[in-house]
Amino acid sequence: GFPGEKITEGLDGLRERLADYARLGARFAKWRAVFTIGAQGPTRAGVDANCHALARFAALCQEAGLVPIVEPEVLMDGEHTLARHYEVTEIALRALFHELFVQRVHLEALLLKVNMVLAGTLCPRPATLDEEVQATWRCIQHAVPAAVPGIVFLSGGHSDVHATEHLDALNRVGPSPWELSFSFGRALQAPALKAWAGQAGHAAAAQHALLHRARCNSAARFGRYTSGMEAKEA
């Protein structure tokens, strides 16, 4: 009854699987929920169902001695404005922390992985980096409790440099109750994959590209990144 919306499955039998993972040496686990902005959604029912699952996952992780990483991702795909992406991200975060409270999850023992607030990829009026950073900062201030020790941002389709610039700018905004770091996928791996191109002889170049991107993101995590770091790489 909710066309176009998705739900993440996997709660059945999760308690036993987490116990096995902990015995094997795992120390954290992540659960991702995806929200697409469209003409009819995401609906409140879709948001609540996914956030309930995220919270149950987090509770089971903590029961097993693992650190849960909860990831409600509002996709950047579409024509939505920056204001609309802000609205949906705040709704998702507020719903998530309500469910975490209901499930008695200890906020001090989890990490939040979340999207930055962005204008849609097809938005007629693209937002500036400063506008997106200010919107992201305002959103997490309004919706994320200070008890959460850290927020790790996903890159969500950003280019590698763009994602680094956003993280750096967020860490320069001002005093924060959270550690603001990164859990980039595409934006961390893409340069290495491009350099490698499936050729064994390119392995050293791929490793160099990955190390460079990791160093840039490490600097951005402390608000110490500069565009000159890219120039040196070139």
mmCIF file of C-alpha atoms in Angstrom:
data_model
loop_
_atom_site.group_PDB
_atom_site.id
_atom_site.type_symbol
_atom_site.label_atom_id
_atom_site.label_comp_id
_atom_site.label_asym_id
_atom_site.label_seq_id
_atom_site.Cartn_x
_atom_site.Cartn_y
_atom_site.Cartn_z
ATOM 1 C CA GLY A 1 0.000 0.000 0.000
ATOM 2 C CA PHE A 2 3.022 2.351 -0.084
ATOM 3 C CA PRO A 3 4.360 2.285 -3.639
ATOM 4 C CA GLY A 4 7.987 3.322 -4.017
ATOM 5 C CA GLU A 5 8.836 3.033 -0.324
ATOM 6 C CA LYS A 6 11.272 0.469 1.068
ATOM 7 C CA ILE A 7 11.698 -1.321 4.378
ATOM 8 C CA THR A 8 14.932 -2.957 5.563
ATOM 9 C CA GLU A 9 14.418 -6.570 6.626
ATOM 10 C CA GLY A 10 16.527 -8.807 8.845
ATOM 11 C CA LEU A 11 15.202 -8.612 12.404
ATOM 12 C CA ASP A 12 14.063 -12.256 12.505
ATOM 13 C CA GLY A 13 16.795 -14.306 14.162
ATOM 14 C CA LEU A 14 19.011 -11.250 14.612
ATOM 15 C CA ARG A 15 19.619 -11.816 18.337
ATOM 16 C CA GLU A 16 21.239 -15.182 17.665
ATOM 17 C CA ARG A 17 23.242 -13.899 14.695
ATOM 18 C CA LEU A 18 24.583 -10.965 16.708
ATOM 19 C CA ALA A 19 25.712 -13.328 19.471
ATOM 20 C CA ASP A 20 27.594 -15.359 16.851
ATOM 21 C CA TYR A 21 29.181 -12.221 15.379
ATOM 22 C CA ALA A 22 30.287 -11.058 18.824
ATOM 23 C CA ARG A 23 31.941 -14.425 19.474
ATOM 24 C CA LEU A 24 33.772 -14.091 16.173
ATOM 25 C CA GLY A 25 35.184 -10.740 17.255
ATOM 26 C CA ALA A 26 32.759 -8.164 15.817
ATOM 27 C CA ARG A 27 32.504 -4.953 17.823
ATOM 28 C CA PHE A 28 29.943 -2.941 15.882
ATOM 29 C CA ALA A 29 27.170 -3.397 13.320
ATOM 30 C CA LYS A 30 25.220 -1.088 11.011
ATOM 31 C CA TRP A 31 21.614 -0.970 9.830
ATOM 32 C CA ARG A 32 20.547 1.280 6.956
ATOM 33 C CA ALA A 33 17.075 2.597 6.163
ATOM 34 C CA VAL A 34 16.439 4.492 2.928
ATOM 35 C CA PHE A 35 13.924 7.303 2.364
ATOM 36 C CA THR A 36 13.174 8.655 -1.099
ATOM 37 C CA ILE A 37 11.660 12.105 -1.514
ATOM 38 C CA GLY A 38 8.870 12.164 -4.066
ATOM 39 C CA ALA A 39 5.467 13.662 -4.737
ATOM 40 C CA GLN A 40 3.805 11.284 -2.265
ATOM 41 C CA GLY A 41 6.545 10.474 0.154
ATOM 42 C CA PRO A 42 8.114 9.424 2.222
ATOM 43 C CA THR A 43 4.951 8.742 4.205
ATOM 44 C CA ARG A 44 4.851 8.879 7.967
ATOM 45 C CA ALA A 45 4.064 5.159 8.001
ATOM 46 C CA GLY A 46 7.200 4.424 5.992
ATOM 47 C CA VAL A 47 9.356 6.580 8.237
ATOM 48 C CA ASP A 48 7.965 5.086 11.437
ATOM 49 C CA ALA A 49 8.289 1.483 10.237
ATOM 50 C CA ASN A 50 11.938 1.944 9.317
ATOM 51 C CA CYS A 51 12.830 3.851 12.480
ATOM 52 C CA HIS A 52 11.165 1.178 14.615
ATOM 53 C CA ALA A 53 13.356 -1.443 12.907
ATOM 54 C CA LEU A 54 16.473 0.707 13.400
ATOM 55 C CA ALA A 55 15.702 1.010 17.108
ATOM 56 C CA ARG A 56 15.061 -2.708 17.585
ATOM 57 C CA PHE A 57 18.323 -3.428 15.798
ATOM 58 C CA ALA A 58 20.166 -0.997 18.091
ATOM 59 C CA ALA A 59 18.687 -2.552 21.222
ATOM 60 C CA LEU A 60 19.682 -6.051 20.096
ATOM 61 C CA CYS A 61 23.210 -4.877 19.283
ATOM 62 C CA GLN A 62 23.686 -3.389 22.732
ATOM 63 C CA GLU A 63 22.299 -6.542 24.322
ATOM 64 C CA ALA A 64 24.998 -8.500 22.452
ATOM 65 C CA GLY A 65 27.749 -6.060 23.472
ATOM 66 C CA LEU A 66 28.073 -4.478 20.030
ATOM 67 C CA VAL A 67 28.009 -0.782 19.160
ATOM 68 C CA PRO A 68 25.083 -0.091 16.806
ATOM 69 C CA ILE A 69 25.482 2.354 13.929
ATOM 70 C CA VAL A 70 22.004 3.505 12.933
ATOM 71 C CA GLU A 71 21.696 4.961 9.437
ATOM 72 C CA PRO A 72 18.528 6.727 8.310
ATOM 73 C CA GLU A 73 19.444 7.950 4.816
ATOM 74 C CA VAL A 74 17.311 10.499 3.011
ATOM 75 C CA LEU A 75 18.457 10.185 -0.592
ATOM 76 C CA MET A 76 19.609 13.237 -2.542
ATOM 77 C CA ASP A 77 18.102 11.951 -5.809
ATOM 78 C CA GLY A 78 15.294 14.085 -7.230
ATOM 79 C CA GLU A 79 14.115 17.635 -7.809
ATOM 80 C CA HIS A 80 13.509 18.502 -4.158
ATOM 81 C CA THR A 81 14.726 21.770 -2.675
ATOM 82 C CA LEU A 82 17.158 22.146 0.183
ATOM 83 C CA ALA A 83 14.223 23.066 2.446
ATOM 84 C CA ARG A 84 12.358 19.860 1.550
ATOM 85 C CA HIS A 85 15.408 17.682 2.197
ATOM 86 C CA TYR A 86 15.832 19.431 5.543
ATOM 87 C CA GLU A 87 12.183 18.763 6.410
ATOM 88 C CA VAL A 88 12.332 15.053 5.636
ATOM 89 C CA THR A 89 15.707 14.566 7.355
ATOM 90 C CA GLU A 90 14.437 16.229 10.525
ATOM 91 C CA ILE A 91 11.258 14.119 10.483
ATOM 92 C CA ALA A 92 13.321 10.940 10.099
ATOM 93 C CA LEU A 93 15.749 11.874 12.889
ATOM 94 C CA ARG A 94 12.998 12.848 15.320
ATOM 95 C CA ALA A 95 11.154 9.595 14.600
ATOM 96 C CA LEU A 96 14.370 7.613 15.054
ATOM 97 C CA PHE A 97 15.242 9.050 18.451
ATOM 98 C CA HIS A 98 11.668 8.601 19.663
ATOM 99 C CA GLU A 99 11.867 4.901 18.758
ATOM 100 C CA LEU A 100 15.331 4.556 20.328
ATOM 101 C CA PHE A 101 13.881 5.954 23.568
ATOM 102 C CA VAL A 102 10.937 3.538 23.421
ATOM 103 C CA GLN A 103 13.305 0.595 22.890
ATOM 104 C CA ARG A 104 15.475 1.710 25.854
ATOM 105 C CA VAL A 105 18.586 2.124 23.759
ATOM 106 C CA HIS A 106 21.525 3.838 25.484
ATOM 107 C CA LEU A 107 22.315 6.842 23.302
ATOM 108 C CA GLU A 108 25.805 7.128 24.778
ATOM 109 C CA ALA A 109 26.655 3.742 23.242
ATOM 110 C CA LEU A 110 25.677 4.224 19.604
ATOM 111 C CA LEU A 111 26.737 6.159 16.514
ATOM 112 C CA LEU A 112 24.454 7.987 14.112
ATOM 113 C CA LYS A 113 25.262 7.722 10.422
ATOM 114 C CA VAL A 114 23.241 10.261 8.486
ATOM 115 C CA ASN A 115 23.074 12.196 5.248
ATOM 116 C CA MET A 116 24.029 15.832 4.934
ATOM 117 C CA VAL A 117 21.103 18.113 4.076
ATOM 118 C CA LEU A 118 21.258 18.802 0.349
ATOM 119 C CA ALA A 119 19.263 20.123 -2.546
ATOM 120 C CA GLY A 120 18.192 17.349 -4.931
ATOM 121 C CA THR A 121 20.481 16.357 -7.767
ATOM 122 C CA LEU A 122 17.858 17.652 -10.249
ATOM 123 C CA CYS A 123 16.802 20.717 -8.259
ATOM 124 C CA PRO A 124 16.416 23.757 -10.585
ATOM 125 C CA ARG A 125 18.160 25.927 -7.971
ATOM 126 C CA PRO A 126 21.262 24.191 -6.641
ATOM 127 C CA ALA A 127 22.270 25.188 -3.127
ATOM 128 C CA THR A 128 25.675 26.553 -2.219
ATOM 129 C CA LEU A 129 28.050 24.654 0.024
ATOM 130 C CA ASP A 130 27.483 27.191 2.804
ATOM 131 C CA GLU A 131 23.701 26.859 2.521
ATOM 132 C CA GLU A 132 23.918 23.066 2.723
ATOM 133 C CA VAL A 133 26.341 23.131 5.646
ATOM 134 C CA GLN A 134 24.198 25.582 7.615
ATOM 135 C CA ALA A 135 21.073 23.511 6.915
ATOM 136 C CA THR A 136 22.821 20.311 8.005
ATOM 137 C CA TRP A 137 24.124 21.924 11.188
ATOM 138 C CA ARG A 138 20.712 23.364 12.065
ATOM 139 C CA CYS A 139 19.002 20.031 11.420
ATOM 140 C CA ILE A 140 21.244 17.970 13.680
ATOM 141 C CA GLN A 141 21.070 20.652 16.373
ATOM 142 C CA HIS A 142 17.283 20.436 16.352
ATOM 143 C CA ALA A 143 16.932 16.661 16.133
ATOM 144 C CA VAL A 144 19.967 14.836 17.587
ATOM 145 C CA PRO A 145 20.356 14.609 21.386
ATOM 146 C CA ALA A 146 23.667 15.738 22.849
ATOM 147 C CA ALA A 147 24.016 12.325 24.532
ATOM 148 C CA VAL A 148 24.943 10.795 21.178
ATOM 149 C CA PRO A 149 28.764 10.695 21.176
ATOM 150 C CA GLY A 150 29.351 10.852 17.443
ATOM 151 C CA ILE A 151 27.789 11.545 14.067
ATOM 152 C CA VAL A 152 29.426 10.002 11.008
ATOM 153 C CA PHE A 153 28.220 11.452 7.723
ATOM 154 C CA LEU A 154 27.648 9.429 4.583
ATOM 155 C CA SER A 155 28.679 10.818 1.224
ATOM 156 C CA GLY A 156 25.422 9.824 -0.475
ATOM 157 C CA GLY A 157 26.443 10.543 -4.054
ATOM 158 C CA HIS A 158 28.716 13.519 -3.395
ATOM 159 C CA SER A 159 31.923 13.696 -5.367
ATOM 160 C CA ASP A 160 34.994 12.848 -3.296
ATOM 161 C CA VAL A 161 36.198 16.456 -2.962
ATOM 162 C CA HIS A 162 32.704 17.847 -2.367
ATOM 163 C CA ALA A 163 32.084 15.411 0.490
ATOM 164 C CA THR A 164 35.411 16.344 2.081
ATOM 165 C CA GLU A 165 34.651 20.059 1.772
ATOM 166 C CA HIS A 166 31.278 19.585 3.475
ATOM 167 C CA LEU A 167 32.759 17.617 6.371
ATOM 168 C CA ASP A 168 35.484 20.200 6.868
ATOM 169 C CA ALA A 169 32.977 23.078 6.850
ATOM 170 C CA LEU A 170 30.764 21.303 9.394
ATOM 171 C CA ASN A 171 33.714 20.953 11.745
ATOM 172 C CA ARG A 172 34.425 24.678 11.437
ATOM 173 C CA VAL A 173 30.888 25.847 12.291
ATOM 174 C CA GLY A 174 31.400 26.006 16.021
ATOM 175 C CA PRO A 175 31.444 24.060 19.288
ATOM 176 C CA SER A 176 29.614 20.762 18.954
ATOM 177 C CA PRO A 177 28.380 18.226 21.526
ATOM 178 C CA TRP A 178 29.166 15.461 19.023
ATOM 179 C CA GLU A 179 32.286 14.225 17.295
ATOM 180 C CA LEU A 180 31.626 14.878 13.588
ATOM 181 C CA SER A 181 33.368 12.356 11.367
ATOM 182 C CA PHE A 182 32.835 10.396 8.149
ATOM 183 C CA SER A 183 31.719 6.994 6.989
ATOM 184 C CA PHE A 184 32.060 7.590 3.273
ATOM 185 C CA GLY A 185 31.629 4.818 0.746
ATOM 186 C CA ARG A 186 31.682 6.038 -2.830
ATOM 187 C CA ALA A 187 33.457 9.319 -2.042
ATOM 188 C CA LEU A 188 36.327 7.441 -0.362
ATOM 189 C CA GLN A 189 36.649 4.534 -2.788
ATOM 190 C CA ALA A 190 35.899 6.134 -6.164
ATOM 191 C CA PRO A 191 39.359 7.693 -6.736
ATOM 192 C CA ALA A 192 41.058 4.409 -5.888
ATOM 193 C CA LEU A 193 38.767 2.426 -8.181
ATOM 194 C CA LYS A 194 39.354 4.911 -10.993
ATOM 195 C CA ALA A 195 43.135 4.689 -10.567
ATOM 196 C CA TRP A 196 43.042 0.892 -10.389
ATOM 197 C CA ALA A 197 40.707 0.380 -13.399
ATOM 198 C CA GLY A 198 40.861 -3.363 -12.912
ATOM 199 C CA GLN A 199 44.568 -3.518 -13.817
ATOM 200 C CA ALA A 200 46.947 -5.341 -11.481
ATOM 201 C CA GLY A 201 49.743 -3.014 -12.510
ATOM 202 C CA HIS A 202 47.786 -0.032 -11.203
ATOM 203 C CA ALA A 203 47.620 -1.316 -7.628
ATOM 204 C CA ALA A 204 50.207 1.124 -6.275
ATOM 205 C CA ALA A 205 48.418 4.085 -7.877
ATOM 206 C CA ALA A 206 45.120 2.932 -6.397
ATOM 207 C CA GLN A 207 46.661 2.620 -2.934
ATOM 208 C CA HIS A 208 48.140 6.098 -3.280
ATOM 209 C CA ALA A 209 44.746 7.533 -4.290
ATOM 210 C CA LEU A 210 43.022 5.868 -1.329
ATOM 211 C CA LEU A 211 45.662 7.082 1.127
ATOM 212 C CA HIS A 212 45.392 10.626 -0.207
ATOM 213 C CA ARG A 213 41.591 10.652 0.113
ATOM 214 C CA ALA A 214 41.790 9.199 3.625
ATOM 215 C CA ARG A 215 44.287 11.897 4.661
ATOM 216 C CA CYS A 216 42.055 14.655 3.270
ATOM 217 C CA ASN A 217 39.026 13.291 5.101
ATOM 218 C CA SER A 218 41.009 12.874 8.284
ATOM 219 C CA ALA A 219 41.976 16.545 8.101
ATOM 220 C CA ALA A 220 38.362 17.523 7.350
ATOM 221 C CA ARG A 221 37.183 15.593 10.393
ATOM 222 C CA PHE A 222 39.104 18.136 12.497
ATOM 223 C CA GLY A 223 38.338 21.183 10.329
ATOM 224 C CA ARG A 224 41.914 21.286 9.001
ATOM 225 C CA TYR A 225 41.362 20.494 5.337
ATOM 226 C CA THR A 226 42.448 22.965 2.666
ATOM 227 C CA SER A 227 42.089 22.963 -1.112
ATOM 228 C CA GLY A 228 45.889 23.054 -1.269
ATOM 229 C CA MET A 229 45.930 19.440 -0.185
ATOM 230 C CA GLU A 230 44.289 18.571 -3.521
ATOM 231 C CA ALA A 231 46.755 20.699 -5.477
ATOM 232 C CA LYS A 232 49.673 18.830 -3.954
ATOM 233 C CA GLU A 233 48.093 15.550 -5.003
ATOM 234 C CA ALA A 234 47.684 16.748 -8.590
#
